[in-house]
Coordinates of N, CA and C in Angstrom, one line a residue:
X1 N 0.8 -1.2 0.0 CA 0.0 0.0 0.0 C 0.9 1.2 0.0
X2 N 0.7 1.8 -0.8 CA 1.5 3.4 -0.6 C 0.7 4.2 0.2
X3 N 1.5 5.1 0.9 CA 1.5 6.4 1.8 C 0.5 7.8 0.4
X4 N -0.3 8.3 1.1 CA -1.2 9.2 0.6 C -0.5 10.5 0.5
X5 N -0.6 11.2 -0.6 CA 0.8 12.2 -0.4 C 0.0 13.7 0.6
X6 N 0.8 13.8 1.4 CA 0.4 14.8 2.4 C -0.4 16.3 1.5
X7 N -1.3 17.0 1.9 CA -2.1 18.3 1.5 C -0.6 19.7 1.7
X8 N -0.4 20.1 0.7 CA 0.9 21.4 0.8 C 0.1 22.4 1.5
X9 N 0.9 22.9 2.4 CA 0.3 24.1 3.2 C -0.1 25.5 2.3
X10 N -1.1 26.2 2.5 CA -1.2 27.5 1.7 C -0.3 28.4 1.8
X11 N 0.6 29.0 0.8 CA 1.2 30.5 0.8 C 1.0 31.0 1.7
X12 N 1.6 31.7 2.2 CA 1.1 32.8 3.4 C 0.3 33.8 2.7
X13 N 0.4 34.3 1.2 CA -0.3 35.5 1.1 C -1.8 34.5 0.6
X14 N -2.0 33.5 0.4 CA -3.4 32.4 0.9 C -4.1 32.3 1.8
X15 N -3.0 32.6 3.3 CA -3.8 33.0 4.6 C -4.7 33.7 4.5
X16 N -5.7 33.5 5.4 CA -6.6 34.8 5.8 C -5.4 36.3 6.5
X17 N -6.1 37.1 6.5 CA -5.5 38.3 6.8 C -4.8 38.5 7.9
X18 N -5.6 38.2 9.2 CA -5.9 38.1 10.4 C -4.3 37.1 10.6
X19 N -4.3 35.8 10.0 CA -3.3 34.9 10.3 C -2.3 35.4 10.1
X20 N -2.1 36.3 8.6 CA -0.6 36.5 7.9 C -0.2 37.6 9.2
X21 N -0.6 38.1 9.6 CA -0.6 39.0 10.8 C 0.0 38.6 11.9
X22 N -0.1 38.2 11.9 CA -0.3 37.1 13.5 C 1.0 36.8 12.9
X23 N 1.1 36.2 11.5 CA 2.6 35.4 11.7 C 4.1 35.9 11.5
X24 N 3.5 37.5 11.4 CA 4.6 38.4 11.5 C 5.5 38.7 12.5
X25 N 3.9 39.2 13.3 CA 3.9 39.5 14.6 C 5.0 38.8 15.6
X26 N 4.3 37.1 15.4 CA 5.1 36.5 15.9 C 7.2 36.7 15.4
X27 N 7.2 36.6 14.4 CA 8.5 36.7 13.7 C 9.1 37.9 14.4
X28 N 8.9 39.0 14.5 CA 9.2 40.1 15.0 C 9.6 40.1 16.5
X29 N 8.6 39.3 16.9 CA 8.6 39.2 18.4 C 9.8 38.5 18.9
X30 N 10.0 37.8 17.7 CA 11.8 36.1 17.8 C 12.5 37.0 17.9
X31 N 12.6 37.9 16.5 CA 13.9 38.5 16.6 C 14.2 39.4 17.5
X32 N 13.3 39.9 18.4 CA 13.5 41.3 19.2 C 14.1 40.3 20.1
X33 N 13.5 39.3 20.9 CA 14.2 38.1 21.7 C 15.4 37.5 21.0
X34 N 16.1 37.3 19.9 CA 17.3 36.7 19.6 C 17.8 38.1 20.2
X35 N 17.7 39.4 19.6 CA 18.6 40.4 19.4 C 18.9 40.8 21.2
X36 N 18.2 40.3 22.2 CA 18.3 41.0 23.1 C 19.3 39.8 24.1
X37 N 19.5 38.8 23.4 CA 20.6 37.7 24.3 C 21.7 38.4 24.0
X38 N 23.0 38.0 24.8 CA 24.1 38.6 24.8 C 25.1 37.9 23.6
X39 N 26.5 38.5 23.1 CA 27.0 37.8 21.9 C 27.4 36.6 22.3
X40 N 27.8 35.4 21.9 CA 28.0 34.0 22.5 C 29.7 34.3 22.8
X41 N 30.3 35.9 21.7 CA 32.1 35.6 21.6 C 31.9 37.3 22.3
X42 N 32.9 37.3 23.9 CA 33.1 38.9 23.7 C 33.7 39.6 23.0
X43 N 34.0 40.8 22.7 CA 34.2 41.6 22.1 C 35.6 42.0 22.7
X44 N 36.7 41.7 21.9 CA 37.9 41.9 22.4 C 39.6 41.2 21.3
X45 N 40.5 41.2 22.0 CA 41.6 40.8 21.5 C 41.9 39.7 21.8
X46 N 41.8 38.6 20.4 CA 42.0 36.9 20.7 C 43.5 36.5 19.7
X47 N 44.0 35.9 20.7 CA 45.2 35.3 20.1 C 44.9 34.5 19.1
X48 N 45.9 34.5 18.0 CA 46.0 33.1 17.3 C 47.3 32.5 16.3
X49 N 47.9 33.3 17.2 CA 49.4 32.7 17.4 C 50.6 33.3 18.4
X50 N 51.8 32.5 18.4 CA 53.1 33.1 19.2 C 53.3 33.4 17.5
X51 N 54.9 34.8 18.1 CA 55.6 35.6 17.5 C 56.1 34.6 16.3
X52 N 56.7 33.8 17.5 CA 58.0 32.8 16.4 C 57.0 32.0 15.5
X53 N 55.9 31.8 15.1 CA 54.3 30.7 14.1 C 54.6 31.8 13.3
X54 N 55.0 33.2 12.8 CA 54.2 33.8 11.6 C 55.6 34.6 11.3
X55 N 56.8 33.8 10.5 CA 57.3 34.0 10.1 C 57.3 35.0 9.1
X56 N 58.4 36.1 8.7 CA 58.2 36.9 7.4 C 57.8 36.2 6.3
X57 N 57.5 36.6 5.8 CA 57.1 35.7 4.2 C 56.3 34.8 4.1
X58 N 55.7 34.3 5.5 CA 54.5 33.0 5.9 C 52.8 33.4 5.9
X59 N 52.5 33.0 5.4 CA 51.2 33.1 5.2 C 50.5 31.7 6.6
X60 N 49.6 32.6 7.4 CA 49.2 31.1 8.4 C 47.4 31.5 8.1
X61 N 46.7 30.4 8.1 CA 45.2 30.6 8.2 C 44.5 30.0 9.6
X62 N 43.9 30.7 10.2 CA 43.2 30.0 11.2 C 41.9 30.6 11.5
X63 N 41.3 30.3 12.2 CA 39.4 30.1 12.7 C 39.2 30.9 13.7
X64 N 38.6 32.2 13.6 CA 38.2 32.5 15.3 C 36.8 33.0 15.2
X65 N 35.7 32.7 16.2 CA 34.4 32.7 15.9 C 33.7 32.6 14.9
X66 N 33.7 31.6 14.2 CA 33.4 31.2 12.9 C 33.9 32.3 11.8
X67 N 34.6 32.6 12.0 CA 35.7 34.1 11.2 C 36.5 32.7 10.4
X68 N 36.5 33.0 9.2 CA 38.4 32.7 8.3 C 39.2 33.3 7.9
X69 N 40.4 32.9 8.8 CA 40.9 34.5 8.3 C 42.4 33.4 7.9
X70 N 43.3 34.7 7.3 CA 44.5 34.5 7.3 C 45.8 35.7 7.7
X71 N 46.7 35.2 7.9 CA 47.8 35.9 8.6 C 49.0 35.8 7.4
X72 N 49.6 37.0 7.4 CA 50.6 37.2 7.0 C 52.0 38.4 7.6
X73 N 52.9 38.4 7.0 CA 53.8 39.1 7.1 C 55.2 39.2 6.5
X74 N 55.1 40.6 6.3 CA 55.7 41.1 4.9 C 57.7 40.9 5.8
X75 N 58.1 40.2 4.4 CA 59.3 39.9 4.8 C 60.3 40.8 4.6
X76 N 60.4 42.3 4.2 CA 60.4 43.6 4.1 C 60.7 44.2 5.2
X77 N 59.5 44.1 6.0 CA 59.1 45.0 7.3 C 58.4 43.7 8.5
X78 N 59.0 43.4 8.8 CA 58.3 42.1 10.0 C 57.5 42.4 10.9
X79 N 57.6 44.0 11.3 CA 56.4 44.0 12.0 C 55.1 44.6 12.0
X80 N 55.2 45.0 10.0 CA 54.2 44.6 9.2 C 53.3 43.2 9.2
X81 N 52.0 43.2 10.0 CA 51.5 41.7 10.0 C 50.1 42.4 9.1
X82 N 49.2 41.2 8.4 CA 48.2 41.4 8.2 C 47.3 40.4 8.6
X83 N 46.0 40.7 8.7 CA 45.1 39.9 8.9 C 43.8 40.2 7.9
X84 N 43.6 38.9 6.9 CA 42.3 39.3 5.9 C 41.4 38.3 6.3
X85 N 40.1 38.4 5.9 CA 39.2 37.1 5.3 C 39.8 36.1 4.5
X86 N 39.6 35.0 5.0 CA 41.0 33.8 3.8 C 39.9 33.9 2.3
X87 N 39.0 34.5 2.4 CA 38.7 34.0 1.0 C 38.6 35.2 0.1
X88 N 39.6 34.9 -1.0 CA 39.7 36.6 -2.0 C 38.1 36.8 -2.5
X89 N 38.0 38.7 -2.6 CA 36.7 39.4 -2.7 C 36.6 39.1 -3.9
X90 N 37.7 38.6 -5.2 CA 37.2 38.7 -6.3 C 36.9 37.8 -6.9
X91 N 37.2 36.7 -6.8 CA 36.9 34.9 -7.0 C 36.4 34.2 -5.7
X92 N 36.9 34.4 -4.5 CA 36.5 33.5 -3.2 C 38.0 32.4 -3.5
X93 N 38.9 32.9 -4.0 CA 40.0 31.9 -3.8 C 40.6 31.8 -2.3
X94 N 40.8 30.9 -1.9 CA 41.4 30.8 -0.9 C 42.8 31.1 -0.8
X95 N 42.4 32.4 0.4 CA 44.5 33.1 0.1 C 45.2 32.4 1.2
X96 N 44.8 31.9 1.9 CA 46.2 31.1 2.6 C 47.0 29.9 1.8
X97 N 46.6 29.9 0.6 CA 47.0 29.3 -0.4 C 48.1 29.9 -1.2
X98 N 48.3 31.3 -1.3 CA 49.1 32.4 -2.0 C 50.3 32.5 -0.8
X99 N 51.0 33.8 -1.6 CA 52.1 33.5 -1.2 C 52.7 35.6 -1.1
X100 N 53.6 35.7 -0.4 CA 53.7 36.6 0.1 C 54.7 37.6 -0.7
X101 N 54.6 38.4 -1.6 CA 55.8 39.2 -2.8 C 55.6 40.9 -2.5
X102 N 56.8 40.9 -2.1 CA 56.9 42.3 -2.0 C 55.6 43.2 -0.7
X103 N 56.1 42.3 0.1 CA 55.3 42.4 1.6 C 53.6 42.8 1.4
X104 N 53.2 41.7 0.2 CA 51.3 41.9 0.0 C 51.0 40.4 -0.2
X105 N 50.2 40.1 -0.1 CA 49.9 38.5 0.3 C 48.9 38.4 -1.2
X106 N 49.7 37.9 -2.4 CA 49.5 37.3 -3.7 C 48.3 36.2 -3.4
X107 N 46.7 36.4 -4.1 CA 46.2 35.2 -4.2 C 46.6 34.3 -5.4
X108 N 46.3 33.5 -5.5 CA 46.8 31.8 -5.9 C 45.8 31.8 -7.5
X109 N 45.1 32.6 -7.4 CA 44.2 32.5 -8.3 C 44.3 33.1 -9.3
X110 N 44.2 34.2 -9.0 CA 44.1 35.5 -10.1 C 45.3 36.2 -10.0
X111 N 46.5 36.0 -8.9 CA 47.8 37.0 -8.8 C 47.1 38.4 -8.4
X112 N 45.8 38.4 -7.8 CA 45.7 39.9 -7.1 C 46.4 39.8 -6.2
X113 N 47.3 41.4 -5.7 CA 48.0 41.1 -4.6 C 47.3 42.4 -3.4
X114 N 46.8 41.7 -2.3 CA 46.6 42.8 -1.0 C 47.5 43.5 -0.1
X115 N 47.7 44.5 0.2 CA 49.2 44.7 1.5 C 48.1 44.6 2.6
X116 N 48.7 44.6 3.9 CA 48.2 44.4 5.1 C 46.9 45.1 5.4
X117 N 46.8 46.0 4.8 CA 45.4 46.8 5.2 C 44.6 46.5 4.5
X118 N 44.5 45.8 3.8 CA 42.9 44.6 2.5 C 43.3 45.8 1.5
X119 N 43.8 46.7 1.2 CA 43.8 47.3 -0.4 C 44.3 46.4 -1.2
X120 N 43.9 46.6 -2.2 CA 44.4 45.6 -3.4 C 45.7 46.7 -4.2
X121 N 47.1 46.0 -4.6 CA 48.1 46.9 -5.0 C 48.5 46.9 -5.8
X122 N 47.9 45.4 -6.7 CA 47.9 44.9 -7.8 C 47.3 44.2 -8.6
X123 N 46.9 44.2 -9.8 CA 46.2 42.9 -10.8 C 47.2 43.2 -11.6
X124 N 47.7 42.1 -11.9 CA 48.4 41.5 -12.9 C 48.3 42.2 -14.5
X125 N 47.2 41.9 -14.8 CA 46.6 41.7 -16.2 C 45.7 43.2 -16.5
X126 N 45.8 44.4 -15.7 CA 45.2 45.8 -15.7 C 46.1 46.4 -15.3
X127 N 46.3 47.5 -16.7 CA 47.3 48.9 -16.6 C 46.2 49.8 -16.2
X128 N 44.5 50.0 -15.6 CA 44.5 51.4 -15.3 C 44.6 51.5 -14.0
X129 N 44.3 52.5 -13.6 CA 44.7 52.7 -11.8 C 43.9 52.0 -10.8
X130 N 44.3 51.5 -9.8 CA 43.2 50.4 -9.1 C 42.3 51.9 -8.2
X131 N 41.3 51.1 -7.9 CA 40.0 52.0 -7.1 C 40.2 51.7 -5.9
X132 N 40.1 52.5 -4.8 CA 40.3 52.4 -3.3 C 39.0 51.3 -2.6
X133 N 38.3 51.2 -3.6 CA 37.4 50.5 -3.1 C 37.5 49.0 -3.0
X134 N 38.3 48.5 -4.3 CA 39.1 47.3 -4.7 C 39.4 47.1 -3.2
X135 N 39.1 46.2 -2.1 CA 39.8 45.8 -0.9 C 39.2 44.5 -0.3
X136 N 39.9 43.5 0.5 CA 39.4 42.5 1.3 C 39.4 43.0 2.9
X137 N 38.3 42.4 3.3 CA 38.2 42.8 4.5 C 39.4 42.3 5.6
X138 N 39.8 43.7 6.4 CA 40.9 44.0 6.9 C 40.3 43.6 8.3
X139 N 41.2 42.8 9.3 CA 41.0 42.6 10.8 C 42.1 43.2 11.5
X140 N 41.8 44.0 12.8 CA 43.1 44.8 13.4 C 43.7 43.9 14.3
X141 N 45.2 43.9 14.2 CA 46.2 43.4 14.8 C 46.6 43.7 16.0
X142 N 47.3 43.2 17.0 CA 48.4 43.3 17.7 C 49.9 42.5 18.1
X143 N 50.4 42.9 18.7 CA 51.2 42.3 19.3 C 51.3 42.1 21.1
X144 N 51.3 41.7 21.7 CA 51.0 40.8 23.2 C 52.3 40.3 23.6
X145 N 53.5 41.1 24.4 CA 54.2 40.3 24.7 C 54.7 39.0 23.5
X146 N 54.4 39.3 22.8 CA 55.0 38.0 21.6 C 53.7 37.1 21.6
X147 N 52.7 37.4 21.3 CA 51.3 36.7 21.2 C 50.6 37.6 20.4
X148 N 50.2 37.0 19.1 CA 50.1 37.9 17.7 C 48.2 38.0 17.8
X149 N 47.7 38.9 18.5 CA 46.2 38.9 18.7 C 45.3 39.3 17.3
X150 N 43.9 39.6 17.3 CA 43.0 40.0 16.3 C 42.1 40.2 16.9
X151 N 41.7 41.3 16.5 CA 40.5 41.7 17.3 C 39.5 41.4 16.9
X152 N 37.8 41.2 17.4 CA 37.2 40.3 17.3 C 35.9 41.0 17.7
X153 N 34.5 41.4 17.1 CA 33.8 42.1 17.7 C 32.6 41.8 17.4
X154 N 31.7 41.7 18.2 CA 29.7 41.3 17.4 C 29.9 42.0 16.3
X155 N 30.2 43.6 16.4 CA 29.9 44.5 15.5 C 31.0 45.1 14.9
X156 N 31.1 43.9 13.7 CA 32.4 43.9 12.9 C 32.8 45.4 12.4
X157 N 32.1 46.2 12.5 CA 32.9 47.6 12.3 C 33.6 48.3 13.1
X158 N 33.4 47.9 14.4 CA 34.3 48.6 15.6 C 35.4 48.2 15.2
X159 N 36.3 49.9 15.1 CA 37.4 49.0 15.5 C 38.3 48.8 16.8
X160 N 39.2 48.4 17.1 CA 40.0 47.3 18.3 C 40.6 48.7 18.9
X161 N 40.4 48.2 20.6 CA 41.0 49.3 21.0 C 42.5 49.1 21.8
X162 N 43.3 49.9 21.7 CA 44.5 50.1 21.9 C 44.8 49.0 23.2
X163 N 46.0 48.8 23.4 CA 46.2 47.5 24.4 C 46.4 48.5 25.6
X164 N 45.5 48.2 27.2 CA 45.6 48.9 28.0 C 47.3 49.2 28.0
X165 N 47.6 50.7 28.8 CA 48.8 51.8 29.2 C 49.8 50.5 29.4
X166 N 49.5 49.8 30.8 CA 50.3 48.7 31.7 C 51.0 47.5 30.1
X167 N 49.8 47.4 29.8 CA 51.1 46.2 28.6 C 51.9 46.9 27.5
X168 N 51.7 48.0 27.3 CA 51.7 48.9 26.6 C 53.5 48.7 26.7
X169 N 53.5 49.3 28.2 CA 54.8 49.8 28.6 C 55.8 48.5 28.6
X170 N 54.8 47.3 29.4 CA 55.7 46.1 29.0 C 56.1 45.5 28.0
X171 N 55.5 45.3 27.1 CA 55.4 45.1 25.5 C 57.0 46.0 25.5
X172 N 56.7 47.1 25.6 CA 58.0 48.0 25.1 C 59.1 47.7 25.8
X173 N 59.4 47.4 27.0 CA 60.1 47.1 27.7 C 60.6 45.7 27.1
X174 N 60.0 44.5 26.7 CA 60.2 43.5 26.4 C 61.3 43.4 25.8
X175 N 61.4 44.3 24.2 CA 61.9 44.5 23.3 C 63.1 45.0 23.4

């Protein structure tokens, strides 16, 4: 014996009036309740590596709150570090895969090349002038005593605030 195929629910704009109403209502009412829980990651500076892991010229990728990012550093200026989204804005190539020329982190795909601050500084295959807007998303760095941090925020446009006075001075002292 076969199974009776189930009746498909009406469209919402099929509802009566009163219901589609109601099922907004409700919807609105979720989200004001999701938006009012606190973030699951606080809002601050997370390590994700020591000094000596991100060699000049090394490209490292790692995970922080469902973030992909990747790490670089220009073998030029070493304490030039960057931090982007591992995946390039213009294909979604994965840049932990590229490789580091002339202290900008070369994707693997296309040879666009980013410097530390997500501008793009190069395409290969275009003589006109790049656009400021051309960029991958940039994450702010530090340094920690020799603990290479990223700052990390619900509200990814904040940016990272300065490392309190006290490590400040130690940091400096370290050196």
């Amino acid at each position: 014996s076969r199974a009776r195929p189930q009746t498909a629910r009406p469209f919402p704009s099929r509802l009566p009036a009163e219901d589609r109403l109601n099922t907004s209502a409700r919807a609105r009412q979720s989200e004001r309740q999701i938006d009012s829980y606190p973030a699951a990651f606080l809002g601050g500076w997370y390590a994700f590596a020591h000094e000596e892991e991100l060699r000049p010229g090394q490209v490292l990728s790692f995970d922080i709150d469902g973030e992909q990012l990747v790490a670089f550093r220009s073998a030029s200026d070493p304490a030039d570090i960057g931090v982007l989204n591992r995946h390039c804005p213009h294909l979604g190539a994965d840049l932990s895969q590229g490789t580091v020329k002339k202290g900008c982190l070369e994707c693997p795909f296309h040879n666009w090349q980013f410097a530390s601050d997500g501008h793009v500084t190069k395409i290969p295959y275009t003589q006109s002038p790049l656009r400021a807007a051309l960029k991958a998303r940039r994450w702010y760095t530090t340094n920690f005593h020799g603990v290479l941090c990223v700052w990390i925020h619900q509200d990814r446009t904040r940016r990272g605030e300065p490392p309190p006075e006290r490590l400040r001075r130690l940091s400096a002292r370290r050196r």
